[in-house]
Short mmCIF file of C-alpha atoms in Angstrom, two decimals:
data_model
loop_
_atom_site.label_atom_id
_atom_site.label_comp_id
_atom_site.label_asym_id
_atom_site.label_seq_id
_atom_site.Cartn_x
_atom_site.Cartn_y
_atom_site.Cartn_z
CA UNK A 243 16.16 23.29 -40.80
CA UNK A 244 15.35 21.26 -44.36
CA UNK A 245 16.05 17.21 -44.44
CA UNK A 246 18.60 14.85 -45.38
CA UNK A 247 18.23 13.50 -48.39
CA UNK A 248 18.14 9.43 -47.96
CA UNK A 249 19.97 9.44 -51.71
CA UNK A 250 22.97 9.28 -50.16
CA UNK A 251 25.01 6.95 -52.48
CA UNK A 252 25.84 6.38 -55.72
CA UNK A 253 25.57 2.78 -57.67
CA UNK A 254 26.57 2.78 -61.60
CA UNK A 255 26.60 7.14 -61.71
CA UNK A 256 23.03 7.07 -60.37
CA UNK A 257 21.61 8.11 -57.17
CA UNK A 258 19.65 5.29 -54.91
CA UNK A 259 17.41 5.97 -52.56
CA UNK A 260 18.03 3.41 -49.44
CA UNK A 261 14.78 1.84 -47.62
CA UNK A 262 14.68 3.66 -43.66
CA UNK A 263 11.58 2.49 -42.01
CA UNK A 264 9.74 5.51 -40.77
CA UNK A 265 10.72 5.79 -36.95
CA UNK A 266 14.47 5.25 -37.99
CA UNK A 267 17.20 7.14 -38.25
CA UNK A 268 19.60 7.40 -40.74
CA UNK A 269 23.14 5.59 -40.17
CA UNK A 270 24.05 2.61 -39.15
CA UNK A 271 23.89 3.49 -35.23
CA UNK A 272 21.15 5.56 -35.35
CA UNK A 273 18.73 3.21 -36.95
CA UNK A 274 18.57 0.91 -33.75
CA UNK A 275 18.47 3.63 -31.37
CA UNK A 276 14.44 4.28 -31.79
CA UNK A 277 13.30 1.16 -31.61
CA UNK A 278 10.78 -0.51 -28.90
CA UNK A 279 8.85 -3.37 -28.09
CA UNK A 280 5.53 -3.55 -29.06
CA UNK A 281 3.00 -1.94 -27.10
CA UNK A 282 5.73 -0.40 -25.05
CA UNK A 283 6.13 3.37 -24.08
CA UNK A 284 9.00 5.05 -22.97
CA UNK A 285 9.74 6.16 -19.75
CA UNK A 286 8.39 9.65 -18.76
CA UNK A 287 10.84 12.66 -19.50
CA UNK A 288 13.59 13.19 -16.22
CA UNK A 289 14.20 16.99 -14.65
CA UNK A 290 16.97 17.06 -16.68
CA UNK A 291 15.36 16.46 -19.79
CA UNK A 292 12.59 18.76 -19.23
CA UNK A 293 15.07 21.28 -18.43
CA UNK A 294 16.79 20.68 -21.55
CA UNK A 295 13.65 21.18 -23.31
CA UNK A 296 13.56 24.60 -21.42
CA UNK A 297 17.00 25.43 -22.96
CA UNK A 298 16.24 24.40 -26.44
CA UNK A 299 13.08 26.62 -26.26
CA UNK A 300 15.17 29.28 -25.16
CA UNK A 301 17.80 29.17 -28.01
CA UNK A 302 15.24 29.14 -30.31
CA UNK A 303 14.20 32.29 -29.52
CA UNK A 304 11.00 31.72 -27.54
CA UNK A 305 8.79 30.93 -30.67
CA UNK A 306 5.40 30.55 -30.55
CA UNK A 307 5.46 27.11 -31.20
CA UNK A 308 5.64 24.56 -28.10
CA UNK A 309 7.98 22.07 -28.01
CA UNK A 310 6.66 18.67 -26.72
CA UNK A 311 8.37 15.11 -25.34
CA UNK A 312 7.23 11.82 -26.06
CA UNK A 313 5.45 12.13 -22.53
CA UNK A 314 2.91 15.11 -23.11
CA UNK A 315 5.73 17.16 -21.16
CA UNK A 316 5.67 21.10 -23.57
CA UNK A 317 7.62 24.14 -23.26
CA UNK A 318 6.35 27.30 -25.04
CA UNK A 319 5.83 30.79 -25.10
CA UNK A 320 5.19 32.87 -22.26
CA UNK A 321 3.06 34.89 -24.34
CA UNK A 322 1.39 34.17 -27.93
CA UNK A 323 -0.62 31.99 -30.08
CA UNK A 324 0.98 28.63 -30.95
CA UNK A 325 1.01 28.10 -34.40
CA UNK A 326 2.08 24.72 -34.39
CA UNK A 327 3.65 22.22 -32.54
CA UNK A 328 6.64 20.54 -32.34
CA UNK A 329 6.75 16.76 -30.72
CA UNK A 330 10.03 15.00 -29.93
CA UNK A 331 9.17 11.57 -30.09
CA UNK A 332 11.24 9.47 -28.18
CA UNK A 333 14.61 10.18 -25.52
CA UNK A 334 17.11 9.32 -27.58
CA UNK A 335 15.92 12.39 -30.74
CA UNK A 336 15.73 14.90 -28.07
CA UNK A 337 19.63 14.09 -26.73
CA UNK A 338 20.36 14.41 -30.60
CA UNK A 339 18.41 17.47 -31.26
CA UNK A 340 19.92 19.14 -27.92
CA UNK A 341 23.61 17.95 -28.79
CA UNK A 342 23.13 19.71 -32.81
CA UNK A 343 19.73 21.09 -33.28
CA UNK A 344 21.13 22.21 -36.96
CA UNK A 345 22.26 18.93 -38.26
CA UNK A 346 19.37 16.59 -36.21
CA UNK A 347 16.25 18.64 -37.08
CA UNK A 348 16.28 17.27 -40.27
CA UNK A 349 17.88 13.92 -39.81
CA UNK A 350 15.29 12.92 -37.00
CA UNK A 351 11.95 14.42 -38.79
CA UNK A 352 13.14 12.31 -41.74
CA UNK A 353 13.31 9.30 -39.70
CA UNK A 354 9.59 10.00 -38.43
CA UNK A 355 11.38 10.38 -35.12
CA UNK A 356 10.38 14.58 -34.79
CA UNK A 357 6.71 15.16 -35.97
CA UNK A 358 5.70 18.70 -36.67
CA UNK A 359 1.57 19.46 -36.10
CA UNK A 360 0.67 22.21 -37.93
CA UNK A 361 1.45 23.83 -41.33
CA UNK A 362 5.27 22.85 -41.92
CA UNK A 363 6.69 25.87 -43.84
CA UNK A 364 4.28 28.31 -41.65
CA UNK A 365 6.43 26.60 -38.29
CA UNK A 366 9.39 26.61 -39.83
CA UNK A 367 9.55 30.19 -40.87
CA UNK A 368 8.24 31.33 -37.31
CA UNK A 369 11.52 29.59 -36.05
CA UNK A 370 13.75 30.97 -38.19
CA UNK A 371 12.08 34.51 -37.38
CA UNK A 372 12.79 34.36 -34.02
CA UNK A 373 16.00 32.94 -34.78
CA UNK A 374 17.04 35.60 -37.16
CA UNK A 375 16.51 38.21 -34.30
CA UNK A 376 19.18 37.33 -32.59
CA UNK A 377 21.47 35.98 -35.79
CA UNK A 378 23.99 39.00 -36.25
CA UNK A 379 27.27 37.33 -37.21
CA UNK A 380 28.62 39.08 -34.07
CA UNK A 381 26.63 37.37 -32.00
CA UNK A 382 25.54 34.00 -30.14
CA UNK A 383 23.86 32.44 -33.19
CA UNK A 384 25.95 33.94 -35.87
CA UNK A 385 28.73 32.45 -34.01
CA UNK A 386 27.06 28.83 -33.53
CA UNK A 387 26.60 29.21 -37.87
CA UNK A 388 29.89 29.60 -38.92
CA UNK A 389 31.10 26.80 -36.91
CA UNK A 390 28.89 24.54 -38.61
CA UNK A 391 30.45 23.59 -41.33
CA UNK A 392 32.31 25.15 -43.67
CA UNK A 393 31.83 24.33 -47.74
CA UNK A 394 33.25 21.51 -49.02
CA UNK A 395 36.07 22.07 -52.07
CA UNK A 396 34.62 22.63 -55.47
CA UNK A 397 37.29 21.76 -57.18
CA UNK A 398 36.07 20.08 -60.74
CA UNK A 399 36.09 16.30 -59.96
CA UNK A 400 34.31 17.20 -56.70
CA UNK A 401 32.01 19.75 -58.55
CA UNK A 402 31.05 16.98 -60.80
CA UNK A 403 30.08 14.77 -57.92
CA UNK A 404 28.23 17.60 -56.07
CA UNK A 405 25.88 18.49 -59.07
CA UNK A 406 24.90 15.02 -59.55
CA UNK A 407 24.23 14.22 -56.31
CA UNK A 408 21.04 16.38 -56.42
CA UNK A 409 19.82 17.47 -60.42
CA UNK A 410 20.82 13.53 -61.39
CA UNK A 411 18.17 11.73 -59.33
CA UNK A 412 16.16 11.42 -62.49
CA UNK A 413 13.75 13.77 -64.80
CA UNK A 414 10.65 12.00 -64.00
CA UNK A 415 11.00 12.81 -60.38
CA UNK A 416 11.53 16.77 -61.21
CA UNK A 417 8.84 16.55 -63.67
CA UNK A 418 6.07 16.14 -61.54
CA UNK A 419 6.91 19.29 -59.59
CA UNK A 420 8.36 21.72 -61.79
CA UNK A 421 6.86 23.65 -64.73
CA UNK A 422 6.20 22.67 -67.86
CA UNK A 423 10.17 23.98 -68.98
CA UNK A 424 11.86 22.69 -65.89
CA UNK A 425 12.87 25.45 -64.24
CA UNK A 426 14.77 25.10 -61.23
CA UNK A 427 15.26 28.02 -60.12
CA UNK A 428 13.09 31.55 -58.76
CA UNK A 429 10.50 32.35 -61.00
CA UNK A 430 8.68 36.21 -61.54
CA UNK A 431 5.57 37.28 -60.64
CA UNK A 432 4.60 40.26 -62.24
CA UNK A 433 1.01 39.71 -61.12
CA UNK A 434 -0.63 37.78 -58.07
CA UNK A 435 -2.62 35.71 -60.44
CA UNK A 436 0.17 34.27 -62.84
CA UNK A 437 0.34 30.76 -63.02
CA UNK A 438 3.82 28.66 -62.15
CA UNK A 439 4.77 28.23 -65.84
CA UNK A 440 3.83 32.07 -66.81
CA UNK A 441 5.91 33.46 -63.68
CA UNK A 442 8.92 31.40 -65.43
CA UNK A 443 8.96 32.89 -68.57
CA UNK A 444 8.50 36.13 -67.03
CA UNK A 445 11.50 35.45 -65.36
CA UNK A 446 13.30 34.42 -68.58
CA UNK A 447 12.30 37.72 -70.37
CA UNK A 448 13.78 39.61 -67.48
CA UNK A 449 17.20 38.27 -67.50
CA UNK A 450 16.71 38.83 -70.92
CA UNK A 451 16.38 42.37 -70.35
CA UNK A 452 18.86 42.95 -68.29
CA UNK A 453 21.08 41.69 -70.45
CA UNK A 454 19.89 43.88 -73.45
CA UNK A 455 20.12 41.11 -75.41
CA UNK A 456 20.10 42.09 -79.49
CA UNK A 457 19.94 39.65 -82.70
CA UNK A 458 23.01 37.78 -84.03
CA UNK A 459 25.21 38.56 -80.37
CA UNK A 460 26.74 35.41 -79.02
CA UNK A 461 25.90 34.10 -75.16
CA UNK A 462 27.41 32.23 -73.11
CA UNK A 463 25.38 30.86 -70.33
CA UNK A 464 27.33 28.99 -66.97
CA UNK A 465 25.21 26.57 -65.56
CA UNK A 466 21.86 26.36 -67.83
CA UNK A 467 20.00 23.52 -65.82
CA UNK A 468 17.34 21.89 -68.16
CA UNK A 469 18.46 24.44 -71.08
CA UNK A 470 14.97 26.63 -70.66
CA UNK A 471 16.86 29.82 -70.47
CA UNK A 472 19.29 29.08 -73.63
CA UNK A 473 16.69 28.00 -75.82
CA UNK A 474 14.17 30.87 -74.90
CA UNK A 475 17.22 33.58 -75.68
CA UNK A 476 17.82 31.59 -79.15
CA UNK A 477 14.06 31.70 -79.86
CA UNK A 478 13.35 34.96 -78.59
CA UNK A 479 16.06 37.30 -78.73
CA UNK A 480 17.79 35.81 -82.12
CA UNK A 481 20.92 35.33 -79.92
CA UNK A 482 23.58 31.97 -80.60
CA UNK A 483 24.07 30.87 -77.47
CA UNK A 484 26.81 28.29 -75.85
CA UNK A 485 25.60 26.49 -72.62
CA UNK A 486 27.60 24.83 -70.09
CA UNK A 487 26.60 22.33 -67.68
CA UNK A 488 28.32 19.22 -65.59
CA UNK A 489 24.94 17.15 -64.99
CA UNK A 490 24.51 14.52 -67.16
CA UNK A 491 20.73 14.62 -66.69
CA UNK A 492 20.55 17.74 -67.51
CA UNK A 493 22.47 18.28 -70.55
CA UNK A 494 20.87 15.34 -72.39
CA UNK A 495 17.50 16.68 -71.70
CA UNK A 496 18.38 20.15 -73.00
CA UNK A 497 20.16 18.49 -76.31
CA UNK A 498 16.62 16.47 -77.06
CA UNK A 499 14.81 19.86 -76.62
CA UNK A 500 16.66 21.91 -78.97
CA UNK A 501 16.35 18.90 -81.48
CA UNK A 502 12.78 18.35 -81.00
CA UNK A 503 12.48 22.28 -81.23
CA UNK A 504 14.44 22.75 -84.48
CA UNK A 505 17.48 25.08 -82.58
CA UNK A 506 20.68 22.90 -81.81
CA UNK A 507 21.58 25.02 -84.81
CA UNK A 508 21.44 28.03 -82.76
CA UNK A 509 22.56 26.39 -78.89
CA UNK A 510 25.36 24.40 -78.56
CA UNK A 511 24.71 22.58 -74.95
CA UNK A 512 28.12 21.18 -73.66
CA UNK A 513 28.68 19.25 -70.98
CA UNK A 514 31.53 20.49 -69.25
CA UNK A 515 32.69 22.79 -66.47
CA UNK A 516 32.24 26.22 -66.58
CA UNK A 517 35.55 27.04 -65.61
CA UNK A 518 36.46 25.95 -69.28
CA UNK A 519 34.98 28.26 -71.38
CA UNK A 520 36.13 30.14 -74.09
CA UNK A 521 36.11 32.47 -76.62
CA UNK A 522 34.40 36.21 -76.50
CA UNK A 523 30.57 36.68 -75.92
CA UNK A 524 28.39 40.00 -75.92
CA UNK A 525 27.00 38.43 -72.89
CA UNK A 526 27.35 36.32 -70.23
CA UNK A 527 24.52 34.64 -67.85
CA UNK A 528 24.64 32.46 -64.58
CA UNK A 529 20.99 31.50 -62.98
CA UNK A 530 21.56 29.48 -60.20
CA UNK A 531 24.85 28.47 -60.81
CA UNK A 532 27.28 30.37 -58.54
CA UNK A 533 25.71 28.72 -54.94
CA UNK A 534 27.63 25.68 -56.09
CA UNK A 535 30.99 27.09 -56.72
CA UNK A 536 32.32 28.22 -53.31
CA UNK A 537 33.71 31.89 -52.26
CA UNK A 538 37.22 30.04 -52.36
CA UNK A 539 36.80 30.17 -56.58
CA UNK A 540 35.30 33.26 -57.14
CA UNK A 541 38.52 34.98 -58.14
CA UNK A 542 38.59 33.16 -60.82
CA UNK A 543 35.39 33.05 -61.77
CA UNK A 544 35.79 36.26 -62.00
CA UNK A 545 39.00 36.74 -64.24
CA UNK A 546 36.79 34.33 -66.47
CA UNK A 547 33.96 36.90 -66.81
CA UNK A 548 36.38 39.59 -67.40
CA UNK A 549 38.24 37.61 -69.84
CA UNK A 550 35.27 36.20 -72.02
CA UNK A 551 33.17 39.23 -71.99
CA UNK A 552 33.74 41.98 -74.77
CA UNK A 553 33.84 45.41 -74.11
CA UNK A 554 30.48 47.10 -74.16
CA UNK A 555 28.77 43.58 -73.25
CA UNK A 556 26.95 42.72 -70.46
CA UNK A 557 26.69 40.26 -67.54
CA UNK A 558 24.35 39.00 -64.97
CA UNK A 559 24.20 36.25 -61.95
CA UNK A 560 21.33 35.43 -60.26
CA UNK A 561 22.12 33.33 -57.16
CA UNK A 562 20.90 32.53 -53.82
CA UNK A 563 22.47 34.70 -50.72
CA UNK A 564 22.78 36.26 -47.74
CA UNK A 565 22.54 39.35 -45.88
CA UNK A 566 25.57 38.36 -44.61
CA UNK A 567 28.57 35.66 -44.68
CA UNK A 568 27.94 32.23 -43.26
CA UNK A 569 27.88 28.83 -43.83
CA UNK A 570 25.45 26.44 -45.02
CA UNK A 571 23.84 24.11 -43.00
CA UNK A 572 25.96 20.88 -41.95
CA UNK A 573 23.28 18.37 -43.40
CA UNK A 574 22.21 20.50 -46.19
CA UNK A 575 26.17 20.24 -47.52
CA UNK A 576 26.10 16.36 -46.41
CA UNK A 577 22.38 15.25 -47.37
CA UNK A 578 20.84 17.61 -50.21
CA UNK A 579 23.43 20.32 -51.85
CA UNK A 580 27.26 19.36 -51.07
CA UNK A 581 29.00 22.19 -51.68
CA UNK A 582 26.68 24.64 -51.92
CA UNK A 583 27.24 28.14 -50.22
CA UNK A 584 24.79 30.99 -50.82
CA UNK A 585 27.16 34.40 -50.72
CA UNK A 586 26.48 37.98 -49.20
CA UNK A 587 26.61 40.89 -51.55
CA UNK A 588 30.27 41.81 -50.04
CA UNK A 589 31.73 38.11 -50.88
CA UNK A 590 29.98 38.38 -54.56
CA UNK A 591 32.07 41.76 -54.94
CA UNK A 592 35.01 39.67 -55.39
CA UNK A 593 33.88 38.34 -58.61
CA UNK A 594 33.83 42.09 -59.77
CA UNK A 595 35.81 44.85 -58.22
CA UNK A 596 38.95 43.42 -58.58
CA UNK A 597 38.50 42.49 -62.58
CA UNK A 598 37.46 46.34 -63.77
CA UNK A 599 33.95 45.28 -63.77
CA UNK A 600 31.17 47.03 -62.61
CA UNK A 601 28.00 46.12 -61.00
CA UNK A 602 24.87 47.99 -62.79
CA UNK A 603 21.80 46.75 -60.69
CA UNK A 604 20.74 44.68 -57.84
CA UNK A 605 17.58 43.31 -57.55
CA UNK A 606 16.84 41.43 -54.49
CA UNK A 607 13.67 38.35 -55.46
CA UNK A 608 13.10 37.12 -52.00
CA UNK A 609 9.75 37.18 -51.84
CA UNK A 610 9.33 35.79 -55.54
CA UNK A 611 11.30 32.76 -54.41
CA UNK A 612 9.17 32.34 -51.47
CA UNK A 613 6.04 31.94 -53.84
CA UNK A 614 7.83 29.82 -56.34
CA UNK A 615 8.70 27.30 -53.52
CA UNK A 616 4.96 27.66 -52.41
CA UNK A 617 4.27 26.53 -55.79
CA UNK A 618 7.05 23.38 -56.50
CA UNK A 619 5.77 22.59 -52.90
CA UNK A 620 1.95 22.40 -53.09
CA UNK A 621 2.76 20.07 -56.40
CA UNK A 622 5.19 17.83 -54.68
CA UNK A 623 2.23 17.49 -52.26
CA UNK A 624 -0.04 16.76 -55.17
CA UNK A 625 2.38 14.04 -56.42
CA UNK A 626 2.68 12.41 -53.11
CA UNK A 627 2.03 9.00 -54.11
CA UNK A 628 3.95 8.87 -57.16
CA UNK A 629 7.40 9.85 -55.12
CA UNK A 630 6.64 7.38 -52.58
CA UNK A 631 6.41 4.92 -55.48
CA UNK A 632 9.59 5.86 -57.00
CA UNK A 633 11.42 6.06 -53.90
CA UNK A 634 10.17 5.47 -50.62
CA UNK A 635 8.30 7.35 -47.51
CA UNK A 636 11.34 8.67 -45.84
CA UNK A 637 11.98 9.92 -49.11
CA UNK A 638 8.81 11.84 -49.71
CA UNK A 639 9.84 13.42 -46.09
CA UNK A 640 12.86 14.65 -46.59
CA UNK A 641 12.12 16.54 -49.94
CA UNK A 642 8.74 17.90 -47.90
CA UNK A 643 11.01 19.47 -45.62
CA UNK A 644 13.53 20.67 -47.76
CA UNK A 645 10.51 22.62 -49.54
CA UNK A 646 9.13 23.64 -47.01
CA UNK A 647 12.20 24.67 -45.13
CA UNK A 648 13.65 26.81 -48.24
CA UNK A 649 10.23 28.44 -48.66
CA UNK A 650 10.26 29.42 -44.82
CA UNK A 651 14.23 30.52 -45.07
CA UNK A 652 12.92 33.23 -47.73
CA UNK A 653 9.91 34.08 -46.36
CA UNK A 654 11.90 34.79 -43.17
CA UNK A 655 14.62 36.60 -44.64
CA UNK A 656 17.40 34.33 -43.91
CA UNK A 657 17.79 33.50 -47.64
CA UNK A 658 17.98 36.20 -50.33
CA UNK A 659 17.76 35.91 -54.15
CA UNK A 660 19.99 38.17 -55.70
CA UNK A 661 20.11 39.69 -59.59
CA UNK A 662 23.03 41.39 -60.49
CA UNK A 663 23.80 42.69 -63.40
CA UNK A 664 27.41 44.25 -64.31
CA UNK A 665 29.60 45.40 -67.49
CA UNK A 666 33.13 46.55 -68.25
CA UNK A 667 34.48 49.65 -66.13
CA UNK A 668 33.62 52.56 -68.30
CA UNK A 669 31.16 51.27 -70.37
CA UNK A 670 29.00 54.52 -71.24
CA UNK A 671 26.69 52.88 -73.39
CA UNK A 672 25.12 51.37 -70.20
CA UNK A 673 21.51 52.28 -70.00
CA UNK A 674 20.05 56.17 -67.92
CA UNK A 675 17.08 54.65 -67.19
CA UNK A 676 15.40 51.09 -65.45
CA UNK A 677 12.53 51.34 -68.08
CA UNK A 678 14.22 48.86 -70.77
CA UNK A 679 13.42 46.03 -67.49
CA UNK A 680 9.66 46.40 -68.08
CA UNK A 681 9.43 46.72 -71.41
CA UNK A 682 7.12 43.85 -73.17
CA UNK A 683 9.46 41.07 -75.54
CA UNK A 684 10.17 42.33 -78.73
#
């Protein structure tokens, strides 16, 4: 479970956040529904309720984390250490949290109305282990998931909306969280002891690698975020690269970079969709890009590939997945990514198998987006104040527990990070050998 993001609107192209007094909820029902008079306590919990408890305990998996009411009344473990604990605050969150436990986590620990005690990403990931034991698609739980929700159309006007929903909330607020390059997305870490900003540009040189990138080819990169990746193969690799991007934000941040840096002669950042591209490139690069464009348009995606890539060029897409298909979570598509859908290895095949392309390597980077996130999180954490400031408590708690819940969902295994790289059918200039991937930069 991660947290709805309070951002909910738009006013002039810009994201607002609203004001939710902690112990609300969000929506216009909701927010009442918690409310007391001072001084007053609510009634102690019913059988019913305690048996509910039981139940909700039970679907969970049995973690070893009690589950408390508002009256001291717990469910836990029959055997175990608690690591935590989690305490339902008043009658009303635990008929929500019974009735959807997917969509009103989040929702009611934003409001204040679900407090967790203990480490939040530590809790969160011991839920989702227990929960992954029994999450086969075939059964209960895997059922349960893919009745959720199902993606919302990316179709381009929607796409548009989508991405600036979440990367146009403003620089300043991703600034004090991100690296130095603002990098959004799984950094590499060669070594335990690399900082944040080093683990980045490891990750950089990788692609890089992978991509066998050599001077004067032409790039083309779908999706390029704050334009780190771009200007690093420019500067780097003595590569011209094109970058696409539909966030406003974004793409005027990466056009004062390569100014300031001296290389809008050598990346062109455009702001438009992906799906437009043209022209033939020796390579072509997606980082992060393809969780927001829906298995519904990977067939053309990948006709695009196959049509823009030369023969003997390479490709590579790094994306968030699955181990297998399912749905994203209700309020994650409503509150925090709309649209997104992280794939299984199976649904990314249709981007390749049936456009004569063929997949080279797969790299799986769980665990290096598990430290990442343990990174962006401890500095969110750091910069506590200064979100409040710019937005507003309930803010500050909802992006805590989307952190903290994406760190636990790889940590856990029920995200995946996936690197694949793929060419042309036939290509026999591909490489015998992984050694070119730890090669230093040139």
């Amino acid at each position: 479970a991660n947290a709805p993001a309070v951002h909910d609107y738009q006013e002039g192209g810009m994201l607002k956040a609203r004001k939710v007094p902690r112990g609300q909820a969000f929506g216009s029902e909701a927010e009442t529904e918690g409310k007391r008079l001072p001084g007053s306590r609510p009634p102690p919990a019913n059988r019913a309720e305690r048996w509910s408890l039981r139940r909700l305990h039970e679907f969970l998996g049995h973690p070893p984390i009690p589950l408390e009411l508002w009256d001291g009344s717990s469910q836990s473990a029959p055997t175990g250490e608690s690591v935590a604990r989690i305490i339902i605050q008043d009658r009303r969150a635990l008929h929500r949290l019974i009735a959807n436990p997917g969509v009103e986590f989040g929702e009611l620990y934003s409001a204040g109305r679900i407090e967790v005690d203990g480490d939040l990403a530590e809790s969160l990931s011991t839920v989702y282990r227990s929960l992954n034991k029994t999450a086969h698609p075939d059964g209960l739980r895997g059922r349960f998931a893919r009745t959720i929700a199902l993606g919302r159309r990316n179709d381009r006007s929607r796409a548009r909306h989508n991405i600036s929903h979440h990367y146009d909330i403003g620089n300043d607020f991703y600034r004090l969280w991100l690296d130095r390059q603002m990098i959004y997305t799984c950094a590499y870490f060669t070594h335990d002891n690399l900082t944040l900003e080093q683990a980045q540009v490891a990750k950089l040189d990788h692609v890089c690698r992978k991509l066998q990138l050599k001077p004067g080819q032409r790039v083309v990169e779908a999706g390029c975020g704050w334009g780190a990746l771009a200007l690093h193969m420019a500067r780097h690799y003595d590569v011209d690269v094109k970058a696409y991007n539909i966030s406003r934000e974004q793409i005027g941040h990466a056009r004062e970079l390569a100014r300031a840096q001296g290389m809008d002669n050598r990346v062109e950042f455009i702001e438009d969709d992906s799906r437009n591209i043209e022209g033939k490139f020796d390579a072509f690069v997606s980082v992060g890009m393809l969780e927001h464009v829906g298995p519904d348009y990977y067939p053309a995606l990948g006709k695009l590939i196959q049509r823009v890539l030369k023969e003997g060029g390479r490709g590579l897409i790094h994306t968030i997945g699955r181990d297998f298909p399912g749905p994203m979570n209700t309020w994650i598509q409503r509150r925090i990514f709309p649209g997104a859908y992280p794939p299984s290895l199976s649904e990314m095949m249709t981007l390749f198998e049936p456009n004569g392309l063929s997949v080279l390597d797969v790299e799986n980077l769980r665990m290096h987006y598990a430290r990442t996130l343990q990174h962006w999180l401890q500095r969110f954490e750091d910069n506590h104040d200064r979100v409040s400031r710019m937005f507003d408590e309930t803010f500050v708690r909802v992006w805590r527990l989307y952190l903290a819940g994406s760190m636990a969902a790889f940590d856990s295994g029920s995200l995946q990070l996936f690197q694949v790289a793929f060419s042309h059918s036939g290509d026999n200039s591909v490489p015998w050998t992984r050694d070119h991937l730890y090669r230093t930069r040139p």
